[in-house]
Coordinates of C-alpha atoms in Angstrom, one line a residue:
Chain A
M1 CA 87.7 63.1 174.5
T2 CA 84.1 64.2 174.7
V3 CA 83.2 67.5 173.1
L4 CA 80.5 69.3 175.0
P5 CA 77.8 71.2 173.1
A6 CA 78.1 75.0 173.3
N7 CA 75.2 75.4 175.6
D8 CA 77.0 73.2 178.2
I9 CA 79.6 75.9 178.4
V10 CA 77.6 79.1 178.3
G11 CA 74.6 77.6 180.1
T12 CA 71.1 77.1 178.7
N13 CA 68.5 79.9 178.8
K14 CA 66.8 78.3 181.8
S15 CA 70.0 78.2 183.9
R16 CA 71.0 81.8 183.0
R17 CA 67.6 83.3 183.9
P18 CA 68.2 83.5 187.7
V19 CA 71.6 85.1 187.1
G20 CA 70.1 87.8 185.0
L21 CA 67.4 88.5 187.6
L22 CA 70.0 88.6 190.4
L23 CA 72.0 91.2 188.4
V24 CA 69.0 93.5 188.2
A25 CA 67.7 92.7 191.7
A26 CA 70.1 95.0 193.6
P27 CA 69.4 98.2 191.6
V28 CA 65.6 97.4 191.6
L29 CA 65.6 96.9 195.3
L30 CA 67.5 100.1 195.8
V31 CA 65.0 102.0 193.7
C32 CA 62.1 100.4 195.6
W33 CA 63.7 101.3 198.9
L34 CA 65.0 104.8 198.2
I35 CA 62.4 106.1 195.7
I36 CA 59.2 104.0 195.4
W37 CA 58.7 103.5 199.2
P38 CA 59.3 107.1 200.1
I39 CA 56.7 108.1 197.5
I40 CA 54.2 105.7 198.8
S41 CA 55.0 106.6 202.3
A42 CA 54.7 110.3 201.5
I43 CA 51.3 109.8 199.9
I44 CA 50.0 107.7 202.8
R45 CA 51.2 110.3 205.4
T46 CA 49.4 113.1 203.6
I47 CA 46.0 111.3 203.3
W48 CA 46.0 109.3 206.5
L49 CA 45.9 112.0 209.1
P50 CA 45.3 112.0 212.9
D51 CA 42.0 113.6 214.0
A52 CA 41.3 115.4 217.2
A53 CA 41.3 112.2 219.1
A54 CA 44.7 111.4 217.6
E55 CA 43.2 108.5 215.6
K56 CA 44.4 108.2 212.1
R57 CA 41.7 108.5 209.4
F58 CA 41.5 109.2 205.6
S59 CA 41.5 112.9 204.9
L60 CA 42.4 115.2 202.0
E61 CA 42.5 118.4 204.1
T62 CA 46.2 119.1 203.5
Y63 CA 45.5 119.1 199.7
Q64 CA 42.4 121.2 200.3
F65 CA 44.5 123.7 202.2
F66 CA 47.1 123.8 199.5
F67 CA 44.7 124.4 196.7
S68 CA 42.6 127.0 198.7
D69 CA 45.7 128.9 199.9
Q70 CA 46.5 131.7 197.5
Y71 CA 50.2 131.8 198.6
S72 CA 50.7 128.1 197.9
I73 CA 49.0 128.5 194.5
N74 CA 51.1 131.5 193.7
N75 CA 54.2 129.4 194.6
L76 CA 53.0 126.6 192.3
M77 CA 52.3 129.0 189.5
V78 CA 55.7 130.7 189.8
T79 CA 57.3 127.2 189.6
L80 CA 55.2 126.3 186.6
W81 CA 56.0 129.7 185.0
T82 CA 59.7 129.3 185.7
T83 CA 59.6 125.7 184.3
A84 CA 57.9 126.7 181.1
V85 CA 60.0 129.8 180.5
T86 CA 63.3 128.0 181.3
A87 CA 62.4 125.0 179.1
L88 CA 61.5 127.4 176.2
I89 CA 64.7 129.5 176.5
L90 CA 66.8 126.3 176.9
L91 CA 65.4 124.9 173.7
L92 CA 65.9 128.2 171.9
I93 CA 69.5 128.4 173.0
C94 CA 70.5 124.8 173.0
L95 CA 69.0 123.7 169.6
P96 CA 71.2 126.1 167.6
I97 CA 74.2 125.1 169.6
A98 CA 73.5 121.4 169.1
L99 CA 72.8 121.9 165.4
Y100 CA 76.1 123.8 165.0
L101 CA 78.1 121.2 166.9
R102 CA 76.5 118.4 164.8
F103 CA 77.2 119.9 161.4
A104 CA 80.2 122.1 161.9
T105 CA 83.5 120.5 160.7
N106 CA 85.9 123.2 161.8
R107 CA 88.1 123.3 164.9
I108 CA 86.0 126.1 166.6
A109 CA 83.2 123.5 167.2
A110 CA 85.4 121.7 169.7
Y111 CA 85.8 125.0 171.7
V112 CA 82.1 125.7 171.5
Q113 CA 81.3 122.2 172.8
G114 CA 83.8 122.8 175.6
L115 CA 82.1 126.1 176.5
A116 CA 78.6 124.5 176.3
I117 CA 79.5 121.7 178.6
F118 CA 81.5 123.9 181.1
P119 CA 78.5 124.9 183.3
M120 CA 78.2 121.2 184.2
F121 CA 81.4 121.5 186.3
V122 CA 80.3 124.6 188.1
P123 CA 78.4 124.0 191.4
S124 CA 75.1 125.8 191.7
I125 CA 76.2 127.8 194.7
I126 CA 79.2 129.2 192.9
L127 CA 77.1 130.0 189.9
S128 CA 74.6 131.8 192.2
Y129 CA 77.2 134.1 193.8
A130 CA 78.9 134.7 190.4
F131 CA 75.5 135.7 189.1
I132 CA 74.9 138.1 192.0
R133 CA 78.4 139.6 191.5
V134 CA 77.9 140.1 187.8
L135 CA 74.2 140.9 187.4
G136 CA 73.2 141.9 191.0
P137 CA 72.8 145.4 192.4
N138 CA 76.2 147.2 192.2
G139 CA 77.6 144.1 190.3
T140 CA 80.1 144.1 187.5
V141 CA 77.6 145.1 184.8
D142 CA 76.4 148.0 187.0
L143 CA 79.9 149.2 187.7
L144 CA 80.8 149.1 184.0
L145 CA 77.6 151.0 183.0
N146 CA 78.4 153.5 185.8
A147 CA 81.9 153.9 184.5
V148 CA 80.5 155.1 181.1
H149 CA 77.8 157.2 182.8
L150 CA 74.9 154.9 181.8
P151 CA 72.0 154.2 184.2
H152 CA 71.8 151.1 186.4
I153 CA 70.2 148.0 185.0
R154 CA 67.1 146.5 186.5
S155 CA 68.7 143.5 188.0
P156 CA 66.9 140.2 187.6
Y157 CA 68.3 139.2 191.1
L158 CA 65.5 138.5 193.5
T159 CA 62.9 138.5 190.7
P160 CA 61.4 135.4 189.0
W161 CA 63.9 136.0 186.2
G162 CA 66.8 135.4 188.5
P163 CA 66.2 131.6 188.9
V164 CA 65.3 131.5 185.2
L165 CA 68.7 132.8 184.2
G166 CA 70.5 130.6 186.6
L167 CA 68.6 127.5 185.7
V168 CA 69.0 128.1 182.0
W169 CA 72.8 128.4 182.5
D170 CA 72.9 125.3 184.7
N171 CA 70.8 123.1 182.3
I172 CA 72.6 124.1 179.1
P173 CA 75.1 121.2 179.2
L174 CA 72.6 118.4 179.7
T175 CA 70.2 119.8 177.1
V176 CA 72.9 120.2 174.5
L177 CA 74.2 116.7 175.1
I178 CA 70.7 115.2 174.8
L179 CA 69.9 117.1 171.6
L180 CA 73.4 116.3 170.2
S181 CA 72.8 112.6 170.8
G182 CA 69.5 112.9 169.0
L183 CA 71.1 114.7 166.1
G184 CA 73.7 111.9 165.9
N185 CA 70.9 109.7 164.5
V186 CA 70.2 112.1 161.6
S187 CA 72.5 111.0 158.8
N188 CA 74.3 113.4 156.6
Q189 CA 72.9 111.6 153.6
S190 CA 69.3 112.0 154.7
I191 CA 69.9 115.8 154.9
E192 CA 71.7 115.8 151.5
A193 CA 68.8 113.8 150.0
A194 CA 66.4 116.5 151.3
R195 CA 68.5 119.3 149.8
D196 CA 68.8 117.3 146.6
V197 CA 65.0 117.3 146.2
G198 CA 64.9 121.1 146.7
A199 CA 64.7 121.7 150.5
G200 CA 66.4 124.8 151.8
R201 CA 68.0 125.0 155.2
L202 CA 64.7 125.9 157.0
A203 CA 62.7 123.1 155.2
V204 CA 65.5 120.6 156.1
L205 CA 65.2 121.7 159.8
W206 CA 61.4 121.6 159.9
H207 CA 60.7 118.5 157.8
I208 CA 63.7 116.3 158.3
I209 CA 65.7 117.2 161.4
L210 CA 63.0 118.2 164.0
P211 CA 60.8 115.1 163.3
R212 CA 63.8 112.9 163.6
I213 CA 64.9 114.4 167.0
S214 CA 61.4 114.8 168.4
N215 CA 62.1 112.1 171.0
S216 CA 65.3 113.9 172.1
L217 CA 63.4 117.1 172.4
L218 CA 60.9 115.4 174.6
V219 CA 63.6 113.8 176.7
A220 CA 65.4 117.2 177.0
V221 CA 62.2 118.9 178.1
S222 CA 61.3 116.1 180.6
F223 CA 64.8 116.3 182.2
T224 CA 64.6 120.1 182.4
V225 CA 61.2 120.0 184.0
L226 CA 62.2 117.3 186.5
G227 CA 65.4 119.3 187.3
I228 CA 63.6 122.6 187.8
F229 CA 60.9 121.2 190.0
S230 CA 63.5 119.8 192.3
A231 CA 65.8 122.8 192.1
F232 CA 66.6 124.4 195.4
T233 CA 69.9 126.4 195.5
L234 CA 69.3 128.7 192.5
P235 CA 65.7 129.6 193.3
Y236 CA 66.6 130.0 197.0
V237 CA 69.6 132.3 196.4
L238 CA 68.5 134.1 193.3
G239 CA 64.7 134.1 193.5
P240 CA 62.2 136.4 195.2
A241 CA 61.1 135.7 198.8
A242 CA 57.5 135.7 197.7
P243 CA 56.2 134.0 195.7
E244 CA 58.8 131.4 195.9
M245 CA 59.5 128.2 193.9
M246 CA 58.4 124.8 195.3
G247 CA 61.9 123.8 196.4
P248 CA 62.5 126.7 198.8
F249 CA 58.8 126.6 199.7
M250 CA 59.0 123.0 200.9
Q251 CA 62.2 123.6 202.8
R252 CA 60.8 126.7 204.6
T253 CA 57.5 124.9 205.4
F254 CA 59.4 121.9 206.8
R255 CA 62.1 123.8 208.7
D256 CA 61.0 127.3 209.5
L257 CA 57.3 126.5 210.0
N258 CA 58.0 123.0 211.4
D259 CA 55.1 121.6 209.5
P260 CA 56.3 118.3 207.9
T261 CA 52.8 117.2 206.8
T262 CA 52.2 120.3 204.7
A263 CA 55.8 120.1 203.3
I264 CA 55.2 116.5 202.3
T265 CA 51.9 117.5 200.7
Q266 CA 53.7 120.2 198.7
A267 CA 56.3 117.5 197.7
V268 CA 53.5 115.1 196.5
I269 CA 51.9 117.8 194.5
A270 CA 55.3 118.7 192.9
F271 CA 55.8 115.0 192.3
G272 CA 52.4 114.8 190.6
F273 CA 53.5 117.3 188.0
C274 CA 56.9 115.6 187.6
I275 CA 55.4 112.2 187.1
V276 CA 53.6 113.4 184.0
F277 CA 57.0 114.3 182.4
G278 CA 58.6 111.2 183.8
L279 CA 56.0 109.1 182.1
F280 CA 56.6 111.1 178.9
Y281 CA 60.3 110.2 179.2
V282 CA 59.6 106.5 179.9
Y283 CA 57.1 106.4 176.9
S284 CA 59.7 108.0 174.7
V285 CA 62.5 105.6 175.7
A286 CA 60.1 102.6 175.3
K287 CA 59.1 103.9 171.8
N288 CA 62.7 104.2 170.8
R289 CA 63.4 100.7 171.9
A290 CA 60.4 99.1 170.2
P291 CA 61.5 96.9 167.4
Chain B
M1 CA 67.3 115.5 128.2
A2 CA 70.5 117.3 129.0
V3 CA 74.2 117.4 128.3
L4 CA 76.6 117.5 131.3
D5 CA 79.9 119.2 130.7
I6 CA 82.8 119.1 133.2
Q7 CA 85.8 121.2 132.3
G8 CA 89.1 121.1 134.2
V9 CA 87.5 120.5 137.6
T10 CA 89.8 120.2 140.5
K11 CA 88.9 119.6 144.2
K12 CA 91.4 120.0 147.0
F13 CA 90.9 119.1 150.6
S14 CA 93.6 121.0 152.4
T15 CA 96.7 119.2 151.2
T16 CA 95.0 116.4 149.3
T17 CA 93.8 116.7 145.7
A18 CA 90.8 114.4 145.4
V19 CA 89.9 115.4 141.8
D20 CA 92.7 116.7 139.5
D21 CA 91.9 118.8 136.4
F22 CA 89.0 116.4 135.4
T23 CA 87.3 116.9 132.0
L24 CA 84.3 114.9 130.7
T25 CA 81.3 115.5 128.6
V26 CA 78.2 113.3 129.1
A27 CA 76.0 113.3 126.0
D28 CA 72.2 113.6 126.2
G29 CA 70.7 110.3 127.4
E30 CA 74.0 108.7 127.9
L31 CA 74.8 106.5 130.9
V32 CA 78.4 106.9 132.0
C33 CA 80.0 104.9 134.8
L34 CA 82.8 106.4 136.9
L35 CA 84.8 103.4 137.9
G36 CA 87.8 103.3 140.2
P37 CA 89.2 102.0 143.4
S38 CA 88.4 103.7 146.8
G39 CA 90.0 107.2 146.9
S40 CA 90.1 107.6 143.2
G41 CA 87.9 110.7 143.4
K42 CA 84.8 109.3 141.7
S43 CA 82.4 110.0 144.5
T44 CA 83.8 113.5 145.1
L45 CA 83.3 114.3 141.5
L46 CA 79.7 113.1 141.7
R47 CA 79.1 115.1 144.8
M48 CA 80.5 118.2 143.0
I49 CA 78.0 117.6 140.2
G50 CA 75.2 117.2 142.7
G51 CA 76.3 120.4 144.5
F52 CA 77.3 118.8 147.8
E53 CA 81.0 119.7 147.3
T54 CA 82.2 122.9 145.7
A55 CA 84.9 122.6 143.0
T56 CA 88.2 124.3 143.9
S57 CA 88.5 125.3 140.2
G58 CA 87.0 124.3 136.9
L59 CA 83.5 124.5 135.4
I60 CA 80.4 122.3 135.5
T61 CA 77.6 123.1 133.1
I62 CA 74.3 121.4 132.5
D63 CA 72.8 122.2 129.1
G64 CA 75.3 125.1 128.9
E65 CA 74.2 126.6 132.2
D66 CA 77.0 127.1 134.7
V67 CA 76.1 125.2 137.9
T68 CA 79.5 125.0 139.5
R69 CA 78.5 127.1 142.6
V70 CA 74.8 126.5 142.6
P71 CA 73.5 124.8 145.8
P72 CA 72.1 121.3 145.5
E73 CA 68.5 122.4 146.1
R74 CA 68.6 124.6 142.9
R75 CA 70.4 122.1 140.6
P76 CA 68.5 120.1 138.0
T77 CA 70.1 116.9 139.3
G78 CA 68.7 114.0 141.2
M79 CA 71.0 111.8 143.4
V80 CA 70.6 108.3 144.6
F81 CA 72.7 107.6 147.7
Q82 CA 74.5 104.4 148.6
S83 CA 72.6 104.2 151.9
H84 CA 69.2 104.9 150.4
A85 CA 68.9 107.9 152.7
L86 CA 65.1 107.5 153.0
W87 CA 63.3 109.6 155.6
T88 CA 62.1 107.0 158.0
H89 CA 59.5 109.3 159.7
M90 CA 57.7 109.5 156.3
N91 CA 56.0 106.7 154.5
V92 CA 56.9 105.8 150.9
F93 CA 54.4 108.2 149.4
N94 CA 55.6 111.1 151.5
N95 CA 59.2 110.3 150.7
L96 CA 58.4 110.7 147.0
A97 CA 56.0 113.6 147.4
F98 CA 58.3 115.7 149.6
G99 CA 60.1 117.4 146.7
L100 CA 56.9 117.9 144.8
K101 CA 55.3 119.5 147.8
L102 CA 58.2 121.9 148.1
R103 CA 57.5 122.9 144.5
R104 CA 53.9 123.6 145.6
L105 CA 52.3 121.3 143.0
P106 CA 48.6 120.6 143.3
K107 CA 47.7 117.6 145.4
A108 CA 46.2 115.7 142.6
E109 CA 49.2 116.2 140.4
I110 CA 51.5 115.1 143.2
K111 CA 49.4 111.9 143.7
R112 CA 49.5 111.2 139.9
K113 CA 53.2 111.7 139.6
V114 CA 54.1 109.6 142.7
E115 CA 51.8 106.7 141.6
A116 CA 53.3 106.8 138.1
V117 CA 56.9 106.7 139.3
L118 CA 56.1 103.9 141.9
D119 CA 54.7 101.9 139.0
L120 CA 57.8 102.6 137.0
V121 CA 60.1 101.1 139.7
G122 CA 57.7 98.2 140.3
L123 CA 56.4 99.4 143.7
G124 CA 52.8 100.2 142.7
G125 CA 50.5 100.2 145.8
Y126 CA 53.4 100.6 148.2
G127 CA 52.7 104.2 148.9
S128 CA 51.3 103.8 152.4
R129 CA 54.1 101.5 153.6
A130 CA 56.6 102.6 156.1
T131 CA 60.1 102.7 154.6
T132 CA 61.3 100.5 157.5
Q133 CA 58.9 97.7 156.3
L134 CA 60.7 97.5 152.9
S135 CA 63.5 95.2 152.0
G136 CA 66.9 96.6 151.0
G137 CA 66.1 96.3 147.3
Q138 CA 62.7 98.0 147.7
Q139 CA 64.3 100.8 149.7
Q140 CA 66.7 101.4 146.9
R141 CA 63.9 101.4 144.4
V142 CA 62.1 104.1 146.5
A143 CA 65.3 106.1 146.6
L144 CA 65.5 105.9 142.8
A145 CA 61.8 106.8 142.5
R146 CA 62.3 109.8 144.8
S147 CA 64.9 111.2 142.4
L148 CA 63.0 110.3 139.2
V149 CA 59.7 111.8 140.3
L150 CA 61.3 115.3 140.1
E151 CA 62.3 114.6 136.5
P152 CA 65.9 115.8 136.9
K153 CA 68.0 116.6 133.9
I154 CA 70.9 114.6 135.3
L155 CA 70.5 111.4 137.4
L156 CA 73.4 110.7 139.7
L157 CA 73.9 107.3 141.3
D158 CA 76.5 106.9 144.0
E159 CA 77.2 103.2 144.4
P160 CA 73.5 102.6 144.9
F161 CA 73.7 98.8 145.0
A162 CA 76.8 98.5 147.2
S163 CA 74.8 97.4 150.3
L164 CA 72.7 94.8 148.4
D165 CA 73.5 91.1 147.8
Q166 CA 74.9 90.0 144.5
H167 CA 71.6 88.5 143.1
L168 CA 69.6 91.6 144.0
R169 CA 72.4 93.9 142.7
E170 CA 72.3 92.2 139.3
R171 CA 68.5 92.4 139.1
L172 CA 68.4 96.0 140.1
R173 CA 71.1 97.1 137.7
E174 CA 69.1 95.6 134.8
E175 CA 66.0 97.5 136.0
V176 CA 68.0 100.7 136.3
R177 CA 69.3 100.3 132.8
D178 CA 65.8 99.6 131.5
I179 CA 64.4 102.7 133.3
Q180 CA 67.3 104.9 132.1
Q181 CA 66.8 103.8 128.5
R182 CA 63.0 104.3 128.7
L183 CA 63.3 107.8 130.1
K184 CA 66.5 108.6 128.1
I185 CA 67.8 110.4 131.1
T186 CA 71.5 111.5 131.2
T187 CA 73.0 109.4 134.0
L188 CA 76.3 109.3 135.9
F189 CA 76.8 106.1 137.9
V190 CA 79.6 105.7 140.4
T191 CA 80.8 102.2 141.2
H192 CA 83.9 100.3 142.1
G193 CA 82.4 97.2 140.7
Q194 CA 83.7 96.5 137.2
D195 CA 80.9 94.0 136.4
E196 CA 78.4 96.7 137.2
A197 CA 80.2 99.2 135.0
L198 CA 80.6 96.7 132.1
A199 CA 76.9 95.6 132.3
L200 CA 75.4 99.1 132.6
A201 CA 77.5 101.8 130.9
D202 CA 77.4 103.3 127.5
R203 CA 80.8 104.6 128.4
I204 CA 83.2 103.8 131.3
V205 CA 85.5 106.4 132.8
V206 CA 88.2 104.7 134.8
M207 CA 89.6 107.0 137.5
R208 CA 92.7 106.9 139.5
D209 CA 94.1 109.4 141.9
G210 CA 91.5 112.0 140.8
H211 CA 92.2 111.8 137.0
T212 CA 91.0 109.8 134.1
E213 CA 93.0 106.8 133.1
Q214 CA 90.7 105.8 130.3
A215 CA 87.3 106.8 129.0
D216 CA 85.7 104.6 126.4
R217 CA 83.1 102.1 125.5
P218 CA 83.0 99.1 128.0
D219 CA 84.2 96.6 125.3
V220 CA 87.1 98.9 124.4
V221 CA 88.1 99.4 128.0
Y222 CA 88.0 95.6 128.6
R223 CA 89.8 94.6 125.4
E224 CA 92.1 97.5 124.9
P225 CA 93.0 98.9 128.3
A226 CA 95.0 102.1 127.8
T227 CA 97.3 101.6 130.8
P228 CA 98.5 98.7 133.0
F229 CA 96.3 100.2 135.8
V230 CA 93.2 99.8 133.7
A231 CA 94.3 96.4 132.5
G232 CA 94.7 95.3 136.1
F233 CA 91.6 97.0 137.4
I234 CA 89.1 95.8 134.8
G235 CA 88.5 92.1 134.8
S236 CA 91.2 89.6 135.8
M237 CA 94.6 90.3 134.2
N238 CA 98.0 88.7 134.3
L239 CA 100.7 91.4 134.4
V240 CA 104.3 90.2 133.9
D241 CA 107.3 92.5 134.0
G242 CA 110.0 91.6 131.5
T243 CA 112.2 92.7 128.7
I244 CA 111.7 93.1 124.9
A245 CA 114.8 92.2 122.8
N246 CA 114.8 91.5 119.1
G247 CA 111.0 91.3 118.9
V248 CA 110.6 88.9 121.8
F249 CA 109.3 89.6 125.3
T250 CA 110.9 87.4 127.8
H251 CA 110.5 86.7 131.5
T252 CA 112.5 83.8 132.9
G253 CA 111.7 81.3 130.2
F254 CA 108.3 82.7 129.3
A255 CA 108.8 84.1 125.8
V256 CA 106.3 85.9 123.6
P257 CA 107.1 87.3 120.2
L258 CA 105.8 90.8 119.6
A259 CA 106.7 93.8 117.5
A260 CA 107.9 96.5 119.7
A261 CA 111.1 98.5 120.4
D262 CA 113.7 96.9 122.7
G263 CA 113.5 97.8 126.4
P264 CA 111.6 97.0 129.6
A265 CA 107.9 96.2 129.3
T266 CA 104.9 94.8 131.1
L267 CA 103.0 92.0 129.3
A268 CA 99.2 91.9 130.0
V269 CA 97.2 88.8 129.2
R270 CA 93.8 87.9 130.4
P271 CA 93.3 84.4 131.9
E272 CA 90.8 83.6 129.1
A273 CA 93.4 84.5 126.5
L274 CA 96.2 82.5 128.0
D275 CA 96.2 78.9 126.6
I276 CA 98.1 76.2 128.4
V277 CA 99.4 73.0 126.8
P278 CA 101.1 70.0 128.4
A279 CA 104.9 70.3 128.0
A280 CA 107.0 67.5 126.7
G281 CA 109.9 68.3 129.1
A282 CA 110.2 70.8 132.0
G283 CA 108.0 73.3 130.2
M284 CA 107.7 77.1 130.8
A285 CA 105.7 76.7 134.1
K286 CA 104.2 74.3 136.5
I287 CA 100.6 74.1 137.6
H288 CA 100.1 75.2 141.3
R289 CA 96.4 74.6 141.7
V290 CA 93.3 74.0 139.7
T291 CA 90.0 75.6 140.8
D292 CA 86.8 74.2 139.3
Y293 CA 84.0 76.8 138.9
G294 CA 81.6 74.4 137.1
T295 CA 81.3 76.4 133.8
H296 CA 85.1 76.8 133.6
A297 CA 88.2 76.2 135.7
I298 CA 91.0 78.5 136.7
V299 CA 94.5 77.1 136.6
D300 CA 97.1 78.9 138.7
V301 CA 100.6 78.4 137.1
D302 CA 104.0 79.3 138.6
L303 CA 106.8 80.5 136.4
P304 CA 110.3 79.3 137.4
D305 CA 110.9 82.4 139.5
G306 CA 107.7 82.1 141.4
V307 CA 105.6 84.6 139.5
R308 CA 102.0 83.3 139.4
L309 CA 99.7 83.5 136.4
K310 CA 96.1 82.5 135.9
A311 CA 94.7 80.7 132.9
M312 CA 91.1 79.8 132.2
V313 CA 90.3 76.4 130.8
G314 CA 87.1 74.6 129.9
E315 CA 87.6 71.4 132.0
A316 CA 89.3 71.1 135.3
R317 CA 89.8 67.3 135.0
N318 CA 92.4 67.6 132.2
W319 CA 94.8 69.4 134.6
S320 CA 96.5 68.6 137.8
A321 CA 98.8 70.3 140.3
G322 CA 102.6 69.8 139.6
Q323 CA 102.0 69.2 135.9
A324 CA 104.6 70.9 133.6
I325 CA 103.0 73.1 130.9
D326 CA 103.8 75.6 128.2
L327 CA 102.0 78.9 127.9
K328 CA 100.5 80.3 124.7
P329 CA 98.9 83.7 125.0
R330 CA 96.4 84.3 122.2
A331 CA 95.7 88.0 122.9
F332 CA 97.9 90.3 124.9
A333 CA 99.3 93.8 125.1
A334 CA 102.6 95.3 126.2
Y335 CA 103.0 98.5 128.2
R336 CA 106.0 100.7 128.8
Y337 CA 105.9 103.7 131.2
N338 CA 102.1 103.6 131.6
A339 CA 101.4 103.5 127.8
A340 CA 100.5 100.7 125.5
I341 CA 103.4 99.9 123.0
F342 CA 101.9 96.7 121.5
R343 CA 98.5 95.1 121.1
S344 CA 98.0 91.7 119.5
L345 CA 95.5 91.5 116.7
D346 CA 93.6 88.6 118.2
N347 CA 91.3 89.9 120.8
G348 CA 90.7 86.4 122.1

């Protein structure tokens, strides 16, 4: 009987290469078809516009309009403001939760984790209406305050703080999970070693834990920013009518004003901001994978 | 330069008692090895001394000062962990300087101290290296240097060489011993490697189920184990259950004269103290296997009831499987109910 060498059974590198490429081909083609092509198409449609004679020519007039229109700029600004405030509040809320979940050894931690992940299973529309019923005018909080003869609250509903509160609640699970996965890479012994050389809790957090989870922080912020820029339901239901966030703004421009070119321009501008954080994310993942 | 005193320390984890009423005094400049199998409580005890676990009861003092409930950052101890626990986002210099910076020492002094301790551990000039660029042995040296640079009163080492290969482990333990003797630093070393303990320690504390089985000099622990557990744990040991009657220990044909009261007993004899001689007839035992290690050979012998013993011989070629032999222990001890009842005068 002839014994074949191992590479005859598993295949040589050369023969395996097409199989590997075929395996990634399907998702790559899907990404190209559903993401890359629409992006390229959107950019082309916003810079290759028909003139008076209906002949297409290169033009940046839709972008000029966006950046000269105060209403559009206000919408972009309120989106950036909401993004920054939400990201900051999320980190301030989620970092202590993630730290607690990483280092707590008692049973309560399991319940806290359950609570932190719970918003993931609540659809945005239900969250929005729950928010209105609780914090809106004549909501539960108002009724309770009224019952004890206290004045009405200034409801965040229909103010820029409405989407902020909703988006924070909605993004807590993902942010906690990302930070928790980063904290999983911080070994107990490296923290004990820091305490052993004299570091108190704050020094351990600042000098040991935060530098070790900086990539996770970056990823969490990137995901939050990407999510907020594409958010629609929460800003639409909870936010003010004007200025409005980019999601509802695009939808209204497209549907109510029946102006797809301007809506696509707004989308490309929103994409321009998102791509910066997307590149941050890709850079951070690549850095982690570097040998 | 410090004395570590542990008095009646107990540590319980819910229903489990990890360390049970443990008492030990480590003299100034002494190196004591805590030796025991997994789960014997040695690492828990070390972590209590380092402040990473709180004793359920008992007292830990360093130079007479009670540190039982002092957090690790305020204890005069330095710990070297099994996994090095280096901070990979800092280079070697910053790993060592971190503790000094927390103490707000001037930059020049930090630099001087770090360079001096790097020289001490043989890593002079490695300050700017990333810790991930170092070999396992170099990483453990950095971890040792990180503890030493703060000049702790007590140095605690928690199986620091466990992840290293045998050759490196032997070299590093010699270096640690040299450094410890040069600095005269009181040291507690946890290991489950008997060779490490015998080679390093001024005193070995053999632990089992959270308490001390024996605490003595390495040669005494090796030659005069206080209990059958110590006898079996330190070095290779043949343990044979039998009976003593009229001054003779017997176990199915294997008879050894010894002066002890009649009753059940366990005979302990090390392979190097068990001589074998060719038998004229059937003999006490038969050779099962001969394993040649070059410098010596180990002969596995089977007693008639199947109990297997090991004997060390100089030359493998004089012996063969199936050969009938007689056994002549030169040095041995007998135990009854966990206490030694007889020790032969010849220590082999």
